[in-house]
Coordinates of C-alpha atoms in Angstrom, one line a residue:
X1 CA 108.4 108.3 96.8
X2 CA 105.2 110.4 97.2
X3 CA 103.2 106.9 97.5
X4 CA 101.1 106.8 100.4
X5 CA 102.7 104.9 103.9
X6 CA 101.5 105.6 107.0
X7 CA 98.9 107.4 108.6
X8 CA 96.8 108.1 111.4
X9 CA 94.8 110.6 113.4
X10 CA 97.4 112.8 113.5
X11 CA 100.0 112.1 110.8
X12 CA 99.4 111.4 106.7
X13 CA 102.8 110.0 105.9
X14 CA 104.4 109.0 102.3
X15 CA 107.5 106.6 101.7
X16 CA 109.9 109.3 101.5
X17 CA 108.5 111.3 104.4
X18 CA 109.1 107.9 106.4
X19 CA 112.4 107.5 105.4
X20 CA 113.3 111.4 106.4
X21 CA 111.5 111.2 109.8
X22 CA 112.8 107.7 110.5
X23 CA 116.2 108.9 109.9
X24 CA 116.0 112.6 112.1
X25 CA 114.8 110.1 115.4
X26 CA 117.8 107.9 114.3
X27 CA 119.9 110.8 114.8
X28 CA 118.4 111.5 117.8
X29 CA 118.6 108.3 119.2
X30 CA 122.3 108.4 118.7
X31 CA 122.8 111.9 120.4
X32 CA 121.7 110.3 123.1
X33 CA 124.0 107.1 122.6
X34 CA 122.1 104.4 121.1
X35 CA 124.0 102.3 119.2
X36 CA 125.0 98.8 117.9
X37 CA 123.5 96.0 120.1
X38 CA 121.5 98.7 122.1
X39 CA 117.7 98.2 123.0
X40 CA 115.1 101.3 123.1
X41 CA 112.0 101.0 124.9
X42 CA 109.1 102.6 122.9
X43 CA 106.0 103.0 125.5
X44 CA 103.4 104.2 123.0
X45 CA 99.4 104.2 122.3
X46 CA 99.4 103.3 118.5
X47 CA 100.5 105.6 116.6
X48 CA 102.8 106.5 113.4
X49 CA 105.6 107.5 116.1
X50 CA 106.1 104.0 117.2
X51 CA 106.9 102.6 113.8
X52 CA 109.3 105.6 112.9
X53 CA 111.0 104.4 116.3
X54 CA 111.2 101.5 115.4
X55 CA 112.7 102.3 111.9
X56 CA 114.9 104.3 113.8
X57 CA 116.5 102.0 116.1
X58 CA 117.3 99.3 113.2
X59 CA 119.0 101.8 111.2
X60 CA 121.6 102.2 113.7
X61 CA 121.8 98.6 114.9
X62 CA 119.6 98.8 117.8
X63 CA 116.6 96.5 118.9
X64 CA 113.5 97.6 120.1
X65 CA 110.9 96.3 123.2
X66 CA 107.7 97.8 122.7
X67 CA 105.8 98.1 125.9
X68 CA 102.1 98.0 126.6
X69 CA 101.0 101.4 127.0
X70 CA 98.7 101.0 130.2
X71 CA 101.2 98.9 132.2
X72 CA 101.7 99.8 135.9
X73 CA 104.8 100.9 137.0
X74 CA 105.9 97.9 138.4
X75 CA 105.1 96.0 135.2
X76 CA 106.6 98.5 132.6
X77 CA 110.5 98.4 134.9
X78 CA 110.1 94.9 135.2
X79 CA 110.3 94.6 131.2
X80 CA 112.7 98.0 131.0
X81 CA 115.1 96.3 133.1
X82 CA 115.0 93.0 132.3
X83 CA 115.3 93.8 128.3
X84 CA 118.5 96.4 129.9
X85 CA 116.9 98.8 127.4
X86 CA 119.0 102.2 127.5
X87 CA 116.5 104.5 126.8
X88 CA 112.6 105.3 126.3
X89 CA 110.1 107.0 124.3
X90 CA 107.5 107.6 126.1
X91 CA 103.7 109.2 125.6
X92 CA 104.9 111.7 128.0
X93 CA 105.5 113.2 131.5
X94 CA 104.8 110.6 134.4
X95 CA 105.3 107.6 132.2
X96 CA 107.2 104.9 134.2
X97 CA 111.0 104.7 132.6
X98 CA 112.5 102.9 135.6
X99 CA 115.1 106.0 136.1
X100 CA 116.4 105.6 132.2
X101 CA 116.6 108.6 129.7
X102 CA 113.5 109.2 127.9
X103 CA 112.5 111.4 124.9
X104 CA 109.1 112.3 125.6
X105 CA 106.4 111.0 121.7
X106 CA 105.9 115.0 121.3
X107 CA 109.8 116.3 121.1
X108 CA 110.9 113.0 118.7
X109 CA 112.4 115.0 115.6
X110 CA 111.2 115.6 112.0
X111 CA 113.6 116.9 109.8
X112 CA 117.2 115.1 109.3
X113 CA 120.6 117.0 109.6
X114 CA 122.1 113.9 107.8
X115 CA 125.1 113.2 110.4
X116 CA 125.0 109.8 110.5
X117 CA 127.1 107.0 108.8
X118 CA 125.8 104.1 106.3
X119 CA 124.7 101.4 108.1
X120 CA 123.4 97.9 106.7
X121 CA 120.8 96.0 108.3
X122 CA 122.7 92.8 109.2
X123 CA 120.3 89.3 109.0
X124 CA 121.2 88.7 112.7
X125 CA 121.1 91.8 114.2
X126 CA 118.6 91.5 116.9
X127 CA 115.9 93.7 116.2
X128 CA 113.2 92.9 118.9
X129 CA 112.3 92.0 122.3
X130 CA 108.4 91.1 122.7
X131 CA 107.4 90.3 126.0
X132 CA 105.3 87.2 126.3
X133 CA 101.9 87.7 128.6
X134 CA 103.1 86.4 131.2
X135 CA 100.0 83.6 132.5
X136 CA 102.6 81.3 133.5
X137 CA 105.5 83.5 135.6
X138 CA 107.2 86.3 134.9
X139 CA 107.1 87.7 131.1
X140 CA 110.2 86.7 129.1
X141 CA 111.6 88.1 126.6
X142 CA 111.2 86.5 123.1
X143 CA 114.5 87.5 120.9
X144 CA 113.9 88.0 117.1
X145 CA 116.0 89.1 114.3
X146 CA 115.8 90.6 111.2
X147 CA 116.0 87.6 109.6
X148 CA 113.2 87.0 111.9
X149 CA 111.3 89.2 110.7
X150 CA 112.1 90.0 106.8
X151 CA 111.2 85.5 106.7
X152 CA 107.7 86.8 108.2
X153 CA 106.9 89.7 106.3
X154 CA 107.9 87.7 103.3
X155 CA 105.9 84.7 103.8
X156 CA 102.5 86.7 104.9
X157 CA 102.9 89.0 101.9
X158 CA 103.4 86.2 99.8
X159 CA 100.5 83.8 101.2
X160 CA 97.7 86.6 101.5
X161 CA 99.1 88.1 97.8
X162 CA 99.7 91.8 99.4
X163 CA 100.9 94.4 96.0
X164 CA 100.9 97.9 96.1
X165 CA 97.2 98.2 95.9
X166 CA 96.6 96.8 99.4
X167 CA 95.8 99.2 102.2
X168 CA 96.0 98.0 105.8
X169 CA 94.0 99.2 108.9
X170 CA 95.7 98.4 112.1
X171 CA 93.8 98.0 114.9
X172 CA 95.7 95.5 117.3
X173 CA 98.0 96.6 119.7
X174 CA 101.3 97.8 118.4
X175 CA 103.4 96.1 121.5
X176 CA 102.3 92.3 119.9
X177 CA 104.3 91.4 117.4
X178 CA 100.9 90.5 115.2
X179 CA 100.5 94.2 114.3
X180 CA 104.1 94.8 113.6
X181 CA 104.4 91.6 111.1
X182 CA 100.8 91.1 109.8
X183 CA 100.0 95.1 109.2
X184 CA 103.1 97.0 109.2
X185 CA 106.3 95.0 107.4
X186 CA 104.1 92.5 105.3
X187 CA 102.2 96.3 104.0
X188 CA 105.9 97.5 103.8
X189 CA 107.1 94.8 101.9
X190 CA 104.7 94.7 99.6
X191 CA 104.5 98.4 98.8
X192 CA 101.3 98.6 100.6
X193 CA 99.6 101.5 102.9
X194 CA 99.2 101.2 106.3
X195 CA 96.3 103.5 108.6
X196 CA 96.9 103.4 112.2
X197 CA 93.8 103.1 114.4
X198 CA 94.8 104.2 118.6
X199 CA 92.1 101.7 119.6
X200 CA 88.9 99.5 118.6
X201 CA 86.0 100.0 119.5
X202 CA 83.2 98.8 116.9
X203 CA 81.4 101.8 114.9
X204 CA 84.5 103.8 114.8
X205 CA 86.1 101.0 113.3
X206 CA 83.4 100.1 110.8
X207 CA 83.4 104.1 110.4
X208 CA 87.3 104.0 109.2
X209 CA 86.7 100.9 107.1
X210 CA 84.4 103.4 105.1
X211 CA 86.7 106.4 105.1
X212 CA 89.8 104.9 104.4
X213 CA 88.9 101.9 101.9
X214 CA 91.1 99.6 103.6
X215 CA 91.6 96.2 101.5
X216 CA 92.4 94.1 104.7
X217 CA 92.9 93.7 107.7
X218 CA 94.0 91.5 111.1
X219 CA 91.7 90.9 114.1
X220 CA 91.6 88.7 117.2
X221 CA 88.1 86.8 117.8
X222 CA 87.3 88.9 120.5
X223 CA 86.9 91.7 117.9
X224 CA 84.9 89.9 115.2
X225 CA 82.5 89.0 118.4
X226 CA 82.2 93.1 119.2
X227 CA 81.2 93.4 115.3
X228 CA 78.9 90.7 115.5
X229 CA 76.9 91.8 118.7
X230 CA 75.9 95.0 116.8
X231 CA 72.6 96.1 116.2
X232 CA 70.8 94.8 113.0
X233 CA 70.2 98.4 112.0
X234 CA 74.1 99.3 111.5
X235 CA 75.1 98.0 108.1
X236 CA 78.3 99.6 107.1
X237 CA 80.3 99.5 103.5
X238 CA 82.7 97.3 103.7
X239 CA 82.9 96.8 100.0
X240 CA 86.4 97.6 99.7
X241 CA 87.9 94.7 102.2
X242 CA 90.0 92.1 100.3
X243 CA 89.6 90.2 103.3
X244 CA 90.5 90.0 107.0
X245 CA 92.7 87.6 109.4
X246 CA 91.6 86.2 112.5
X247 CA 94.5 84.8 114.9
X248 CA 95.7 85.0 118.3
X249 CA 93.5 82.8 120.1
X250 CA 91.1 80.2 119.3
X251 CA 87.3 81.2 117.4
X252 CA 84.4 79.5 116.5
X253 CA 83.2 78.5 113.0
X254 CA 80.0 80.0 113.8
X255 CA 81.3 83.2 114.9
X256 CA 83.1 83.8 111.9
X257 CA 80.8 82.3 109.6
X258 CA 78.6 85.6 111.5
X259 CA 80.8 87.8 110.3
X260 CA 81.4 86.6 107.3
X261 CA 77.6 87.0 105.9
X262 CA 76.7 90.0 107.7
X263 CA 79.9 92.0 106.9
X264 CA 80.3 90.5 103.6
X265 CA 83.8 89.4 104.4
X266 CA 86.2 86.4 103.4
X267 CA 88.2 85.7 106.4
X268 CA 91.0 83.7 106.9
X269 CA 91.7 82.1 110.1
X270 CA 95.6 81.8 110.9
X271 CA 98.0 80.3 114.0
X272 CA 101.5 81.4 115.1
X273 CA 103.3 82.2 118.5
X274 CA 105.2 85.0 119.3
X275 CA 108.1 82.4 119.3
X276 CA 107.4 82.0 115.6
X277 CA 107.6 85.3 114.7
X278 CA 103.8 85.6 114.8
X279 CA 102.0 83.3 112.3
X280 CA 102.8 79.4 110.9
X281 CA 100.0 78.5 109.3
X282 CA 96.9 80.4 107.8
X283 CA 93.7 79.2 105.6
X284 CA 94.2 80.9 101.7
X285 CA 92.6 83.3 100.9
X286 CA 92.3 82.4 97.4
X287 CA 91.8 78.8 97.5
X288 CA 90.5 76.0 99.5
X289 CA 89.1 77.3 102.8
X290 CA 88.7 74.5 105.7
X291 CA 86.7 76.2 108.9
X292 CA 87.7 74.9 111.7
X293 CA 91.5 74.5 110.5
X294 CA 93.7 77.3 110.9
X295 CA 95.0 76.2 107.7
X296 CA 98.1 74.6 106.2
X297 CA 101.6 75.6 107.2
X298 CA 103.1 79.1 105.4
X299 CA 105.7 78.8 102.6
X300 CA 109.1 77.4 104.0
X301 CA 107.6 76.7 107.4
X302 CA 107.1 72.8 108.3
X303 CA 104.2 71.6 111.1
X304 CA 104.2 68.1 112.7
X305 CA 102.9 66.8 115.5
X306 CA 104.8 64.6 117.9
X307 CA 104.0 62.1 120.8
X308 CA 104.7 62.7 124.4
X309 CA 108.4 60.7 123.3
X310 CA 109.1 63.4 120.8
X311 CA 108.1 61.2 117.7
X312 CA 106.7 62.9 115.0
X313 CA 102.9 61.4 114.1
X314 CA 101.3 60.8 111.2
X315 CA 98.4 62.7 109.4
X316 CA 95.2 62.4 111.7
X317 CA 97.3 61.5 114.7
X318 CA 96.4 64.1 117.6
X319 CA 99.5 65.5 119.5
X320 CA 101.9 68.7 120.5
X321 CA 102.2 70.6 117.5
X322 CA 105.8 71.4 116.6
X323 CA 107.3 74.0 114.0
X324 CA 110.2 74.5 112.1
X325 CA 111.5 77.5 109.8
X326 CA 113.6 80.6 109.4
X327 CA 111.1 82.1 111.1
X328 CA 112.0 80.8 114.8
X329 CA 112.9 82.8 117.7
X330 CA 116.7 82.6 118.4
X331 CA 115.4 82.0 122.2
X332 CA 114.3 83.6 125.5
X333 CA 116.8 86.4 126.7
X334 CA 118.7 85.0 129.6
X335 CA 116.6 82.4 130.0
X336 CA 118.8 79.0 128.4
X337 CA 116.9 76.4 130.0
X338 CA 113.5 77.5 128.9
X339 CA 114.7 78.3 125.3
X340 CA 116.0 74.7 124.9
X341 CA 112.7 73.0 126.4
X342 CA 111.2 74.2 123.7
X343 CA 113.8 74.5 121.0
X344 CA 113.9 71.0 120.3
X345 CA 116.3 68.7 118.0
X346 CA 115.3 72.2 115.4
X347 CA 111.9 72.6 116.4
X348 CA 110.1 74.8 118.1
X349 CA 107.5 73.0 121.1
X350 CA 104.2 75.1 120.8
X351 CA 102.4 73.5 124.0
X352 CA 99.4 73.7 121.8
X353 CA 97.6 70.3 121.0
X354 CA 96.4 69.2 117.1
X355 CA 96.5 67.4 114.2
X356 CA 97.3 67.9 110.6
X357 CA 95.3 66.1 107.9
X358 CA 96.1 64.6 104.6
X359 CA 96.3 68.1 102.7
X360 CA 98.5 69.4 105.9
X361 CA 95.9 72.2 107.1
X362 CA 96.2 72.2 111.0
X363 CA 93.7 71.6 113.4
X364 CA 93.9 72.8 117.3
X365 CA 93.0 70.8 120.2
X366 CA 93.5 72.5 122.9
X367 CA 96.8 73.6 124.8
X368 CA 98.4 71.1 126.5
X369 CA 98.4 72.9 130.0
X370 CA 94.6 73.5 129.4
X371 CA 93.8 69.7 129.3
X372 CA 91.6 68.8 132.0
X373 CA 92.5 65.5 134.0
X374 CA 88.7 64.4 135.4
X375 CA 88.7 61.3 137.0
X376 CA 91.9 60.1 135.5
X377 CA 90.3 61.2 131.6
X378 CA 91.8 64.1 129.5
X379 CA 89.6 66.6 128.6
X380 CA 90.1 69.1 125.9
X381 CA 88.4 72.4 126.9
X382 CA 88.3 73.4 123.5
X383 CA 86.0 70.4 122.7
X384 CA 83.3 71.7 125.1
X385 CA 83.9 75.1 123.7
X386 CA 83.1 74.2 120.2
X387 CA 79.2 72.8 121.7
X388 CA 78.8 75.7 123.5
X389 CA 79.6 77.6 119.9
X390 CA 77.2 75.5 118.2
X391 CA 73.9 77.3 120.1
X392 CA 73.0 80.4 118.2
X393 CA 73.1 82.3 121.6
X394 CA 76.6 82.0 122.2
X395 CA 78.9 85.0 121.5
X396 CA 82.0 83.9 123.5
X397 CA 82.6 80.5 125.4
X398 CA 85.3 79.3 127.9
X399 CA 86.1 76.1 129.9
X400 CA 88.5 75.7 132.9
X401 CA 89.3 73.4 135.2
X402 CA 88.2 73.5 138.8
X403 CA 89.4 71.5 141.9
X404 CA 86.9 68.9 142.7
X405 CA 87.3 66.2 145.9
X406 CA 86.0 63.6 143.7
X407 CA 87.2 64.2 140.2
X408 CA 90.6 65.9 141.1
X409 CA 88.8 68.7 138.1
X410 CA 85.9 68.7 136.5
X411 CA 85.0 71.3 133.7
X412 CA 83.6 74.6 134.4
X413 CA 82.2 76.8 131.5
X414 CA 81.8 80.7 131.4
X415 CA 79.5 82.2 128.4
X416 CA 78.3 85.5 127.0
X417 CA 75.5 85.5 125.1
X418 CA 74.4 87.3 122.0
X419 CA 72.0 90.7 123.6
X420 CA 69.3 89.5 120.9
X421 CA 69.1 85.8 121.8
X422 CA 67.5 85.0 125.1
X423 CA 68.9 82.0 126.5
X424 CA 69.4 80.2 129.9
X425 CA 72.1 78.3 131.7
X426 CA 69.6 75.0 131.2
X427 CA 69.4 75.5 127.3
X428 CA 72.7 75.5 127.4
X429 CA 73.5 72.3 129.5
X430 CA 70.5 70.9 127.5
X431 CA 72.3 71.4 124.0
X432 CA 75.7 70.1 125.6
X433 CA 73.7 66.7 126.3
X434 CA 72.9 66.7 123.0
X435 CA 76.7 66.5 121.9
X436 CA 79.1 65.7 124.7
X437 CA 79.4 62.8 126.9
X438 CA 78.3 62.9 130.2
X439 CA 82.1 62.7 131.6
X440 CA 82.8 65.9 129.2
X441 CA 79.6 67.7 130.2
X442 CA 80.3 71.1 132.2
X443 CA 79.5 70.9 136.0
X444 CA 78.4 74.6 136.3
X445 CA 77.2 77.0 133.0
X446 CA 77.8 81.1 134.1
X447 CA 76.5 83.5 132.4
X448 CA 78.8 86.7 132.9
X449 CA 78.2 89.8 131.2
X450 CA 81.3 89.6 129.9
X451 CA 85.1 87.8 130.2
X452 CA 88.6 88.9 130.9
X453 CA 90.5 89.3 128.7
X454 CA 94.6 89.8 128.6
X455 CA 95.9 92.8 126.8
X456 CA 96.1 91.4 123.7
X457 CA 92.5 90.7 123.8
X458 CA 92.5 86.8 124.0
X459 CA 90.0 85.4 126.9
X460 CA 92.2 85.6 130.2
X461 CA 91.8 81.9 131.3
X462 CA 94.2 82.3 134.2
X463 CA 92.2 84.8 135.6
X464 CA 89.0 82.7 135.3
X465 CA 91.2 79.3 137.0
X466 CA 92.8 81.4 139.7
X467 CA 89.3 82.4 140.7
X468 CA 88.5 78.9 141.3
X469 CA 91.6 77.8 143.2
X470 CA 90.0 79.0 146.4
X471 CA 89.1 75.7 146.9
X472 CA 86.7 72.9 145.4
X473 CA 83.1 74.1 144.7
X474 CA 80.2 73.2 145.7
X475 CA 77.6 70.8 144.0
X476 CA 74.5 72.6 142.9
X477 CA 71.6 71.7 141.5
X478 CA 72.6 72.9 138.0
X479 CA 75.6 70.0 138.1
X480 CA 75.2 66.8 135.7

């Protein structure tokens, strides 16, 4: 087919040039004895390479662990061994590969000899290995299939009513299994094109949204607050987005509601976990949009919310949200007690905290190991967080717990502000007054110039509580 695929900086790719290159790095994968069962290691920038390697590996049986690109050493052999990958692709020379044969992005082969035997795709073939982030221990391994994976890319295509038509930019990392199920299969599936960007950074993006006419495309919040932090003066065309989808980590109505009217955008606020295959729920993007939900569950997916007991609640009841569908991980690798804590009686345990209203469109809490215990009170940072969103200065908001001799914790909030919206740490306490309790009311307000974030680009919240476990903090003068 001469329809357009893939491309990027590099590479313009149509369906049948896929399919050959796909098939010449199969071949070469094999020559160097990949096979059946097999995991490859692809430790790639984004680029069309990465997907052919993926394509690649499935087509002889193999599964794939894609690894983040800017890992250290120690972090890349801790996932190369722990996965037992037998082999990697690498950017290059001096990339770790923790002693394993490597093929090097540059030599990976274009042109088929057509050596190798019909193979069919089995349903439960394993087909990937993504690495959790790691914020609570060692990253493990989350195993998916292809049944895994063809239940995703059918759902998504389905809910956000992909065709032929639709052309994707990627811009999310390529080692999170968003990008490979939101962009890349549900675009496959559908028929769709698919333009790779390497990285985001805000004009170039809004300059390939105007080169390439992309109809849609997926974004954590942390991006959407880049775009909205832009100068008044650059107004780009982004007449030909469909829409765009915001998951990953928790945003504010206001800030998408930003985007929304300056970018002339209908987005669509999803949830998922890598455990689910990437997404469970999503807002429509024809049809009743409820901000501040992350919208009712995808088709043949179930929510619920249970008690502390493991009952499920009713509608309006808040609890741990649970999920159920052919879209759940078949587990951790090697790791059978922590699959079945949260494989549960068929359901999947998100450690996230919400509720699910009378038309089923799912509303986040907070995570359960987020709650803050003050005084013997549960406190939902994500509560305070959604104040902090209400002032028009706030860009990006985020509460932690801190030791405290008194309280055991008591809340702790970090903010970056807007550049054209002048602001001070007492406005801000001032406007939580306004709206939170005095026991939910944040002890200190900073005012960093900007917050860590994890390599998927979701605020870093360990990083902020680990620098607070030195000890308890002082009272200051700024304290309510």
């Amino acid at each position: 087919m001469s329809r357009p695929c893939l491309r990027d900086a590099r590479h313009e790719l149509s369906y049948a040039d896929v399919a050959c290159r796909a098939e010449a790095v199969a071949e070469q994968l094999a020559e160097h004895g990949v096979g059946e069962g097999d995991v490859v290691a692809v430790m790639l920038p984004n680029r069309v390479e990465l997907l052919l390697v993926l394509l690649a590996a499935w087509r002889l049986g193999a599964a794939v662990t894609p690894v983040n690109p800017v890992f250290t050493a120690n972090e890349a052999e801790y996932q190369l061994r722990d996965a037992d990958a037998v082999l990697v692709v690498t950017a290059g020379p001096g990339a770790p590969t923790a002693g394993l044969p490597s093929i090097p992005v540059d030599a990976l082969r274009a042109e088929p000899d057509g050596g190798l035997p019909d193979r069919e795709v089995r349903p439960d073939d394993l087909a990937l290995l993504i690495y959790t982030s790691g914020s609570t221990g060692r990253p493990k391994g989350v195993m998916l299939d292809h049944a895994h994976l063809r239940a995703m890319a059918s759902m998504l295509a389905g809910h956000l009513k992909l065709t032929e038509d639709d052309h994707c930019l990627l811009v999310l990392p390529l080692f999170h299994v968003n990008a490979i199920c939101v962009s890349f299969l549900s675009s496959l599936l559908a028929g769709g094109q698919l333009t790779v960007l390497e990285r985001f950074a805000p004009l170039p993006f809004l300059e390939a949204v105007e080169r390439y006419r992309p109809t849609y495309f997926a974004a954590v919040p942390t991006i959407y607050a880049r775009l909205a932090e832009l100068p008044a003066d650059v107004v780009p065309d982004t007449s030909s987005l469909r829409f765009a989808v915001c998951g990953a980590a928790p945003v504010s109505k206001e800030l998408l509601e930003r985007c929304e009217e300056r970018f002339g955008l209908v987005i669509v606020e999803g949830y998922g976990l890598t455990e689910g295959t990437c997404a469970s729920t999503c807002n429509p993007v024809d049809g009743p949009r409820k901000p501040g939900t992350v919208g009712p569950p995808l088709p043949g997916q179930e929510i619920g919310v249970i008690s502390p007991d493991g009952r499920l609640l009713p509608p309006g009841a808040t609890g741990e949200v649970v999920v159920r569908g052919p879209n759940v991980m078949r587990g951790y690798l090697r790791r059978p007690d922590e699959t079945a804590a949260v494989l549960v009686d068929g359901w999947l345990r998100t450690g996230d905290v919400g509720r699910v209203d009378d038309d089923g469109y799912l509303t986040l809490v907070d995570r359960v190991k987020d709650m803050i215990i003050r005084g013997g009170e549960n406190l939902y940072p994500k509560e305070i967080e959604s104040v902090l969103y209400g002032h028009p200065a706030v860009l990006e908001a985020a509460v932690v717990g801190a030791p405290d001799p008194l309280y055991g914790e008591v809340p702790i909030a970090y903010v970056v502000t807007y550049p054209d919206v002048p602001v001070t740490a007492d406005d801000l306490f001032d406007h939580c007054r306004q709206h939170l309790t005095r026991i939910k009311l944040p002890v200190e307000i900073h005012l960093p110039g900007a917050l860590p974030k994890n390599p998927v680009g979701k605020i870093d919240k360990p990083s902020l509580r680990k620098s607070l476990q030195r000890g308890p903090l002082p009272r200051q003068n700024t304290s309510c």
